[in-house]
């Protein structure tokens, strides 16, 4: 676009800026007639993203913004399908497709690396947000409706309603809601934009329609564009497919008394005369919770971060205080003995309007709340008086430095992160580029730190010592919370029943079912799609170099390396074999993995080590790696070539460090000290880490029950799945609970296992750019020499699959169904059974079938009709396991029956060529998602460990594109037969009075 231009067709060009932080040109425009705003980050990235964003500040917690986010995607003028969203999921080459509700805005982002597909997605989303059908049936399906089952029981169902019941089963989610609501009382942030299940049934259909009319208008729409498609082409497309229609309907958007922007700009939270305290209840994490030892959160409302420098200042102070366990404030709290664990919600919660800082603690006696308040203020006061340790400042600066260099892809493309950054200022009426020029602002803040020794101390004084905008939230885990939720739900059911007769309810349900089950085959042609078989595509060919790294005195250790454009960041891993230990020791390994990077070493205390880690590295962590090897000719060739090095098909404890290339030597020095001489004798630290590990484990069940159920139902079938269950599943939670109060045993076992594992050889992996490899190799050899690394020892031949399977004591893996229950509001279900092997046409057909199953029958039967938030199928042809999972499910047992019905219907279906081409396209889309340099390196490394050859990957993709209707039909029959013969099912349900001889209840 011409840099001197003032307008383009009907658009006024507000600004054009170079944004070097993301190698882009930022072009900011406003359509003169409709008021629609566009911001384009133009660059060379072929993954183009478009996001339609609306300011949607809520007035209540009835979830109206969230419900609209779901239901605008339930059919529109040009695309009158019941659910164009899931059809796009099924047949597009999207790399991202979603809709997201925030506290004061709602966004609809899509992305693709194929230009034609990108514009198809934008066309559907543009029509959906501005011209949705908003049928009453869609409102009932997505929001809530009253249901009566065959036994005469009444319930409230709805996709958003059940999703939010899942959210309200999470103690951490409820605590976070309480904190934000309290500190920002009197603003839209005080409300739950997602929806409180107690208030969702108060929403009326008329309010829902009015909300769309008020907020989904062009002068309240912010369109974010990213990628290499020229701005002019993007604007021409918007003009032709959207703006022309908006201009014709300008009478539908009357002038508002107060615009959404004005509502947001005049937000003003309640000002406290003095610090306040609010007590509330949350879901009980463990069965034994009885209104004791709540979580406590101290939250200061900070001055508005109305420019990027202020935002960086606040983040820097947060990093200094609570970045890690060795940071001064976190360390003081941990060492006080007044808490069990530090909360996951710590640090800055920043926006362009309001910012706050929270320090949260779990397991606090109510009598100790005032002691903690005094301790926190005393610690900050000491930092103001005596100054901040330079190492703590360096740690904070290092973390921010790496975050500005690293490209991350987490639950979406990196452009999604840029969209969120742009919206921080844009939503409140500022330039979208304001939050993107990070490096300049960061350099300015660093210069101020260097020029003024009191700079950070003055910020501490302003934020905390002289600031009485403090709220203390005391949230107690208690059965009372769930009891109150159930009572309120019963009241809502009674109220809804009073508004409708049984006959009217029956008629209403019949209308909803007709809407949900109508055949839309003929309508599918209205939806644009692309044939994956006809596009040109490039799949990254990942190449991992292998050598036996020779160091001092001719000793050698296996060394893998991937050269990637990492921008001067090195990702260094050392993997130690854990299959050298006895089977009985496997349940202890997760504690070793959790603790090894959190203890002291080489005579240093744990907090000194934490400071060292954060001074020189971006992260230092440990994890397990497991995996089966496929049985292909190429996989067997890899096994034959490399089995003499003892790293094929093993189980590993992998310790990883992320560092700037110039910090390689100090990082590898402390890494070696950690492995050579870890300190497990500090009993107080071991007890704290154990309590932290157990508390985090317990609280994760309510949020991630689907993952735990799937892990357990898969553990029956092969070794790697059994090991995964022992290391990270419910079985390990069951075991770890038995170690409560046994610090001495844990300490002794950690020493014993670390000595055994760290002396059993290793494999080294490095991901870096070419320049960094050259400068790092000598330090890596010194590292290997210090640890006397060698080729991995052979696995313990007594640690067999059967011996490991016997350790899964939480249930009987031989059972076809294992039933768990917990005091939660919604449940989770999983079924696993055998499927075909990797890189075969059968496996590719099953992959295509699983995609079709997720986006058709499972979506229709379990999500749409039964009200679960999610249901999906996946095939893992390496492990030869087919899984079906339900998520935030009001009735997982009923869903298991529905799964069987879906598989029966799938086996009976005849697929057309057109259907198969569409579902192949949707399946293939996952192959086109760009990967970060780090991810490419990790994938290459783990492929070599598990014998996955790049040519087998290429073959699998090629076979997927060639699947025929007959092959997918045969796959459906195979899957159904395997389900009937081999299935293992697990469910996690809300507590109930179900009594059945078929169900053995296990309480979690």
PDB file of N, CA and C in Angstrom, residues 479-548:
ATOM      1  N   UNK A 479     -17.595 -28.694  50.549  1.00  0.00           N
ATOM      2  CA  UNK A 479     -18.763 -29.341  49.933  1.00  0.00           C
ATOM      3  C   UNK A 479     -19.968 -28.408  49.858  1.00  0.00           C
ATOM      4  N   UNK A 480     -19.947 -27.331  50.647  1.00  0.00           N
ATOM      5  CA  UNK A 480     -21.071 -26.388  50.643  1.00  0.00           C
ATOM      6  C   UNK A 480     -21.242 -25.742  49.276  1.00  0.00           C
ATOM      7  N   UNK A 481     -20.126 -25.560  48.571  1.00  0.00           N
ATOM      8  CA  UNK A 481     -20.199 -24.898  47.270  1.00  0.00           C
ATOM      9  C   UNK A 481     -21.038 -25.730  46.299  1.00  0.00           C
ATOM     10  N   UNK A 482     -20.693 -26.997  46.149  1.00  0.00           N
ATOM     11  CA  UNK A 482     -21.440 -27.873  45.233  1.00  0.00           C
ATOM     12  C   UNK A 482     -22.882 -28.023  45.695  1.00  0.00           C
ATOM     13  N   UNK A 483     -23.081 -28.096  47.007  1.00  0.00           N
ATOM     14  CA  UNK A 483     -24.434 -28.231  47.553  1.00  0.00           C
ATOM     15  C   UNK A 483     -25.275 -27.007  47.189  1.00  0.00           C
ATOM     16  N   UNK A 484     -24.689 -25.824  47.334  1.00  0.00           N
ATOM     17  CA  UNK A 484     -25.397 -24.593  46.977  1.00  0.00           C
ATOM     18  C   UNK A 484     -25.710 -24.555  45.483  1.00  0.00           C
ATOM     19  N   UNK A 485     -24.749 -24.987  44.666  1.00  0.00           N
ATOM     20  CA  UNK A 485     -24.976 -25.028  43.218  1.00  0.00           C
ATOM     21  C   UNK A 485     -26.138 -25.946  42.873  1.00  0.00           C
ATOM     22  N   UNK A 486     -26.180 -27.127  43.511  1.00  0.00           N
ATOM     23  CA  UNK A 486     -27.271 -28.070  43.235  1.00  0.00           C
ATOM     24  C   UNK A 486     -28.621 -27.497  43.682  1.00  0.00           C
ATOM     25  N   UNK A 487     -28.620 -26.833  44.834  1.00  0.00           N
ATOM     26  CA  UNK A 487     -29.871 -26.249  45.327  1.00  0.00           C
ATOM     27  C   UNK A 487     -30.367 -25.145  44.404  1.00  0.00           C
ATOM     28  N   UNK A 488     -29.446 -24.303  43.935  1.00  0.00           N
ATOM     29  CA  UNK A 488     -29.834 -23.232  43.009  1.00  0.00           C
ATOM     30  C   UNK A 488     -30.311 -23.791  41.670  1.00  0.00           C
ATOM     31  N   UNK A 489     -29.690 -24.880  41.236  1.00  0.00           N
ATOM     32  CA  UNK A 489     -30.119 -25.510  39.998  1.00  0.00           C
ATOM     33  C   UNK A 489     -31.539 -26.058  40.151  1.00  0.00           C
ATOM     34  N   UNK A 490     -31.820 -26.669  41.289  1.00  0.00           N
ATOM     35  CA  UNK A 490     -33.168 -27.192  41.534  1.00  0.00           C
ATOM     36  C   UNK A 490     -34.195 -26.056  41.547  1.00  0.00           C
ATOM     37  N   UNK A 491     -33.815 -24.903  42.101  1.00  0.00           N
ATOM     38  CA  UNK A 491     -34.727 -23.756  42.112  1.00  0.00           C
ATOM     39  C   UNK A 491     -34.996 -23.271  40.691  1.00  0.00           C
ATOM     40  N   UNK A 492     -33.941 -23.241  39.870  1.00  0.00           N
ATOM     41  CA  UNK A 492     -34.125 -22.815  38.488  1.00  0.00           C
ATOM     42  C   UNK A 492     -34.998 -23.811  37.723  1.00  0.00           C
ATOM     43  N   UNK A 493     -34.797 -25.102  37.981  1.00  0.00           N
ATOM     44  CA  UNK A 493     -35.637 -26.118  37.333  1.00  0.00           C
ATOM     45  C   UNK A 493     -37.099 -25.911  37.723  1.00  0.00           C
ATOM     46  N   UNK A 494     -37.324 -25.682  39.017  1.00  0.00           N
ATOM     47  CA  UNK A 494     -38.700 -25.466  39.495  1.00  0.00           C
ATOM     48  C   UNK A 494     -39.301 -24.214  38.847  1.00  0.00           C
ATOM     49  N   UNK A 495     -38.519 -23.160  38.731  1.00  0.00           N
ATOM     50  CA  UNK A 495     -39.026 -21.926  38.111  1.00  0.00           C
ATOM     51  C   UNK A 495     -39.369 -22.158  36.640  1.00  0.00           C
ATOM     52  N   UNK A 496     -38.463 -22.834  35.913  1.00  0.00           N
ATOM     53  CA  UNK A 496     -38.729 -23.091  34.495  1.00  0.00           C
ATOM     54  C   UNK A 496     -39.933 -24.014  34.310  1.00  0.00           C
ATOM     55  N   UNK A 497     -40.089 -24.985  35.208  1.00  0.00           N
ATOM     56  CA  UNK A 497     -41.264 -25.879  35.132  1.00  0.00           C
ATOM     57  C   UNK A 497     -42.554 -25.106  35.328  1.00  0.00           C
ATOM     58  N   UNK A 498     -42.514 -24.083  36.176  1.00  0.00           N
ATOM     59  CA  UNK A 498     -43.731 -23.300  36.448  1.00  0.00           C
ATOM     60  C   UNK A 498     -44.153 -22.463  35.249  1.00  0.00           C
ATOM     61  N   UNK A 499     -43.259 -22.287  34.302  1.00  0.00           N
ATOM     62  CA  UNK A 499     -43.540 -21.440  33.136  1.00  0.00           C
ATOM     63  C   UNK A 499     -44.072 -22.221  31.947  1.00  0.00           C
ATOM     64  N   UNK A 500     -44.098 -23.563  32.046  1.00  0.00           N
ATOM     65  CA  UNK A 500     -44.471 -24.371  30.887  1.00  0.00           C
ATOM     66  C   UNK A 500     -45.148 -25.650  31.345  1.00  0.00           C
ATOM     67  N   UNK A 501     -46.182 -26.070  30.637  1.00  0.00           N
ATOM     68  CA  UNK A 501     -46.860 -27.331  30.969  1.00  0.00           C
ATOM     69  C   UNK A 501     -46.059 -28.494  30.394  1.00  0.00           C
ATOM     70  N   UNK A 502     -46.326 -29.695  30.879  1.00  0.00           N
ATOM     71  CA  UNK A 502     -45.628 -30.867  30.359  1.00  0.00           C
ATOM     72  C   UNK A 502     -45.897 -31.052  28.869  1.00  0.00           C
ATOM     73  N   UNK A 503     -47.117 -30.743  28.441  1.00  0.00           N
ATOM     74  CA  UNK A 503     -47.443 -30.896  27.029  1.00  0.00           C
ATOM     75  C   UNK A 503     -46.653 -29.894  26.189  1.00  0.00           C
ATOM     76  N   UNK A 504     -46.582 -28.649  26.679  1.00  0.00           N
ATOM     77  CA  UNK A 504     -45.808 -27.635  25.957  1.00  0.00           C
ATOM     78  C   UNK A 504     -44.320 -27.987  25.932  1.00  0.00           C
ATOM     79  N   UNK A 505     -43.842 -28.544  27.042  1.00  0.00           N
ATOM     80  CA  UNK A 505     -42.434 -28.951  27.092  1.00  0.00           C
ATOM     81  C   UNK A 505     -42.169 -30.063  26.092  1.00  0.00           C
ATOM     82  N   UNK A 506     -43.085 -30.990  25.991  1.00  0.00           N
ATOM     83  CA  UNK A 506     -42.946 -32.088  25.035  1.00  0.00           C
ATOM     84  C   UNK A 506     -42.913 -31.546  23.608  1.00  0.00           C
ATOM     85  N   UNK A 507     -43.773 -30.587  23.317  1.00  0.00           N
ATOM     86  CA  UNK A 507     -43.808 -29.993  21.977  1.00  0.00           C
ATOM     87  C   UNK A 507     -42.522 -29.204  21.700  1.00  0.00           C
ATOM     88  N   UNK A 508     -42.070 -28.466  22.722  1.00  0.00           N
ATOM     89  CA  UNK A 508     -40.844 -27.678  22.580  1.00  0.00           C
ATOM     90  C   UNK A 508     -39.641 -28.581  22.336  1.00  0.00           C
ATOM     91  N   UNK A 509     -39.579 -29.686  23.066  1.00  0.00           N
ATOM     92  CA  UNK A 509     -38.480 -30.636  22.895  1.00  0.00           C
ATOM     93  C   UNK A 509     -38.518 -31.252  21.507  1.00  0.00           C
ATOM     94  N   UNK A 510     -39.721 -31.561  21.015  1.00  0.00           N
ATOM     95  CA  UNK A 510     -39.855 -32.149  19.675  1.00  0.00           C
ATOM     96  C   UNK A 510     -39.362 -31.171  18.608  1.00  0.00           C
ATOM     97  N   UNK A 511     -39.660 -29.869  18.783  1.00  0.00           N
ATOM     98  CA  UNK A 511     -39.204 -28.855  17.823  1.00  0.00           C
ATOM     99  C   UNK A 511     -37.674 -28.764  17.845  1.00  0.00           C
ATOM    100  N   UNK A 512     -37.094 -28.792  19.056  1.00  0.00           N
ATOM    101  CA  UNK A 512     -35.643 -28.724  19.171  1.00  0.00           C
ATOM    102  C   UNK A 512     -34.992 -29.940  18.521  1.00  0.00           C
ATOM    103  N   UNK A 513     -35.537 -31.136  18.792  1.00  0.00           N
ATOM    104  CA  UNK A 513     -34.962 -32.355  18.210  1.00  0.00           C
ATOM    105  C   UNK A 513     -35.066 -32.341  16.686  1.00  0.00           C
ATOM    106  N   UNK A 514     -36.166 -31.833  16.169  1.00  0.00           N
ATOM    107  CA  UNK A 514     -36.322 -31.749  14.717  1.00  0.00           C
ATOM    108  C   UNK A 514     -35.244 -30.848  14.130  1.00  0.00           C
ATOM    109  N   UNK A 515     -34.996 -29.722  14.791  1.00  0.00           N
ATOM    110  CA  UNK A 515     -33.938 -28.799  14.354  1.00  0.00           C
ATOM    111  C   UNK A 515     -32.574 -29.478  14.396  1.00  0.00           C
ATOM    112  N   UNK A 516     -32.318 -30.236  15.465  1.00  0.00           N
ATOM    113  CA  UNK A 516     -31.009 -30.863  15.657  1.00  0.00           C
ATOM    114  C   UNK A 516     -30.770 -32.047  14.725  1.00  0.00           C
ATOM    115  N   UNK A 517     -31.843 -32.709  14.311  1.00  0.00           N
ATOM    116  CA  UNK A 517     -31.696 -33.949  13.559  1.00  0.00           C
ATOM    117  C   UNK A 517     -32.065 -33.830  12.085  1.00  0.00           C
ATOM    118  N   UNK A 518     -32.402 -32.618  11.632  1.00  0.00           N
ATOM    119  CA  UNK A 518     -32.818 -32.465  10.239  1.00  0.00           C
ATOM    120  C   UNK A 518     -31.671 -32.793   9.290  1.00  0.00           C
ATOM    121  N   UNK A 519     -32.014 -33.402   8.185  1.00  0.00           N
ATOM    122  CA  UNK A 519     -31.025 -33.781   7.169  1.00  0.00           C
ATOM    123  C   UNK A 519     -30.650 -32.539   6.355  1.00  0.00           C
ATOM    124  N   UNK A 520     -29.373 -32.179   6.367  1.00  0.00           N
ATOM    125  CA  UNK A 520     -28.929 -30.973   5.674  1.00  0.00           C
ATOM    126  C   UNK A 520     -28.022 -31.293   4.492  1.00  0.00           C
ATOM    127  N   UNK A 521     -28.124 -32.495   3.989  1.00  0.00           N
ATOM    128  CA  UNK A 521     -27.248 -32.918   2.891  1.00  0.00           C
ATOM    129  C   UNK A 521     -27.315 -31.953   1.719  1.00  0.00           C
ATOM    130  N   UNK A 522     -28.528 -31.529   1.355  1.00  0.00           N
ATOM    131  CA  UNK A 522     -28.679 -30.653   0.192  1.00  0.00           C
ATOM    132  C   UNK A 522     -28.121 -29.256   0.454  1.00  0.00           C
ATOM    133  N   UNK A 523     -28.100 -28.837   1.738  1.00  0.00           N
ATOM    134  CA  UNK A 523     -27.622 -27.498   2.065  1.00  0.00           C
ATOM    135  C   UNK A 523     -26.102 -27.401   2.070  1.00  0.00           C
ATOM    136  N   UNK A 524     -25.434 -28.546   2.190  1.00  0.00           N
ATOM    137  CA  UNK A 524     -23.979 -28.535   2.322  1.00  0.00           C
ATOM    138  C   UNK A 524     -23.283 -27.876   1.135  1.00  0.00           C
ATOM    139  N   UNK A 525     -23.938 -27.897  -0.019  1.00  0.00           N
ATOM    140  CA  UNK A 525     -23.311 -27.347  -1.224  1.00  0.00           C
ATOM    141  C   UNK A 525     -23.121 -25.833  -1.137  1.00  0.00           C
ATOM    142  N   UNK A 526     -23.853 -25.180  -0.209  1.00  0.00           N
ATOM    143  CA  UNK A 526     -23.717 -23.719  -0.097  1.00  0.00           C
ATOM    144  C   UNK A 526     -22.393 -23.320   0.544  1.00  0.00           C
ATOM    145  N   UNK A 527     -21.767 -24.264   1.246  1.00  0.00           N
ATOM    146  CA  UNK A 527     -20.552 -23.955   1.993  1.00  0.00           C
ATOM    147  C   UNK A 527     -19.338 -24.105   1.089  1.00  0.00           C
ATOM    148  N   UNK A 528     -18.500 -23.075   0.975  1.00  0.00           N
ATOM    149  CA  UNK A 528     -17.324 -23.192   0.095  1.00  0.00           C
ATOM    150  C   UNK A 528     -16.340 -24.220   0.651  1.00  0.00           C
ATOM    151  N   UNK A 529     -15.710 -24.949  -0.229  1.00  0.00           N
ATOM    152  CA  UNK A 529     -14.717 -25.922   0.222  1.00  0.00           C
ATOM    153  C   UNK A 529     -13.638 -26.076  -0.841  1.00  0.00           C
ATOM    154  N   UNK A 530     -12.583 -26.753  -0.460  1.00  0.00           N
ATOM    155  CA  UNK A 530     -11.423 -26.908  -1.331  1.00  0.00           C
ATOM    156  C   UNK A 530     -11.036 -28.384  -1.347  1.00  0.00           C
ATOM    157  N   UNK A 531     -10.523 -28.846  -2.451  1.00  0.00           N
ATOM    158  CA  UNK A 531     -10.120 -30.252  -2.589  1.00  0.00           C
ATOM    159  C   UNK A 531      -8.632 -30.369  -2.258  1.00  0.00           C
ATOM    160  N   UNK A 532      -8.327 -31.013  -1.126  1.00  0.00           N
ATOM    161  CA  UNK A 532      -6.930 -31.126  -0.679  1.00  0.00           C
ATOM    162  C   UNK A 532      -6.079 -31.874  -1.698  1.00  0.00           C
ATOM    163  N   UNK A 533      -6.688 -32.742  -2.489  1.00  0.00           N
ATOM    164  CA  UNK A 533      -5.922 -33.522  -3.470  1.00  0.00           C
ATOM    165  C   UNK A 533      -5.359 -32.648  -4.595  1.00  0.00           C
ATOM    166  N   UNK A 534      -5.935 -31.454  -4.758  1.00  0.00           N
ATOM    167  CA  UNK A 534      -5.557 -30.629  -5.898  1.00  0.00           C
ATOM    168  C   UNK A 534      -4.660 -29.453  -5.532  1.00  0.00           C
ATOM    169  N   UNK A 535      -4.360 -29.292  -4.264  1.00  0.00           N
ATOM    170  CA  UNK A 535      -3.545 -28.144  -3.889  1.00  0.00           C
ATOM    171  C   UNK A 535      -2.055 -28.502  -3.904  1.00  0.00           C
ATOM    172  N   UNK A 536      -1.223 -27.485  -4.028  1.00  0.00           N
ATOM    173  CA  UNK A 536       0.216 -27.674  -3.879  1.00  0.00           C
ATOM    174  C   UNK A 536       0.562 -27.437  -2.413  1.00  0.00           C
ATOM    175  N   UNK A 537       1.300 -28.335  -1.832  1.00  0.00           N
ATOM    176  CA  UNK A 537       1.617 -28.195  -0.417  1.00  0.00           C
ATOM    177  C   UNK A 537       3.050 -28.656  -0.169  1.00  0.00           C
ATOM    178  N   UNK A 538       3.594 -28.189   0.937  1.00  0.00           N
ATOM    179  CA  UNK A 538       4.937 -28.576   1.353  1.00  0.00           C
ATOM    180  C   UNK A 538       4.880 -29.023   2.807  1.00  0.00           C
ATOM    181  N   UNK A 539       5.303 -30.239   3.055  1.00  0.00           N
ATOM    182  CA  UNK A 539       5.378 -30.758   4.413  1.00  0.00           C
ATOM    183  C   UNK A 539       6.835 -30.658   4.872  1.00  0.00           C
ATOM    184  N   UNK A 540       7.089 -30.059   6.036  1.00  0.00           N
ATOM    185  CA  UNK A 540       8.481 -29.950   6.500  1.00  0.00           C
ATOM    186  C   UNK A 540       9.163 -31.319   6.555  1.00  0.00           C
ATOM    187  N   UNK A 541      10.324 -31.393   5.951  1.00  0.00           N
ATOM    188  CA  UNK A 541      11.116 -32.615   5.988  1.00  0.00           C
ATOM    189  C   UNK A 541      12.134 -32.464   7.129  1.00  0.00           C
ATOM    190  N   UNK A 542      11.805 -33.036   8.260  1.00  0.00           N
ATOM    191  CA  UNK A 542      12.609 -32.833   9.461  1.00  0.00           C
ATOM    192  C   UNK A 542      13.832 -33.742   9.418  1.00  0.00           C
ATOM    193  N   UNK A 543      14.989 -33.141   9.561  1.00  0.00           N
ATOM    194  CA  UNK A 543      16.227 -33.916   9.522  1.00  0.00           C
ATOM    195  C   UNK A 543      16.968 -33.763  10.850  1.00  0.00           C
ATOM    196  N   UNK A 544      17.154 -34.860  11.540  1.00  0.00           N
ATOM    197  CA  UNK A 544      17.879 -34.870  12.812  1.00  0.00           C
ATOM    198  C   UNK A 544      19.232 -35.537  12.606  1.00  0.00           C
ATOM    199  N   UNK A 545      20.292 -34.779  12.840  1.00  0.00           N
ATOM    200  CA  UNK A 545      21.651 -35.333  12.732  1.00  0.00           C
ATOM    201  C   UNK A 545      21.960 -36.182  13.961  1.00  0.00           C
ATOM    202  N   UNK A 546      22.626 -37.312  13.720  1.00  0.00           N
ATOM    203  CA  UNK A 546      23.068 -38.165  14.834  1.00  0.00           C
ATOM    204  C   UNK A 546      24.564 -38.414  14.742  1.00  0.00           C
ATOM    205  N   UNK A 547      25.198 -38.388  15.893  1.00  0.00           N
ATOM    206  CA  UNK A 547      26.598 -38.782  15.965  1.00  0.00           C
ATOM    207  C   UNK A 547      26.895 -39.276  17.385  1.00  0.00           C
ATOM    208  N   UNK A 548      27.940 -40.058  17.508  1.00  0.00           N
ATOM    209  CA  UNK A 548      28.456 -40.366  18.841  1.00  0.00           C
ATOM    210  C   UNK A 548      29.435 -39.255  19.183  1.00  0.00           C
TER     211      UNK A 548
END
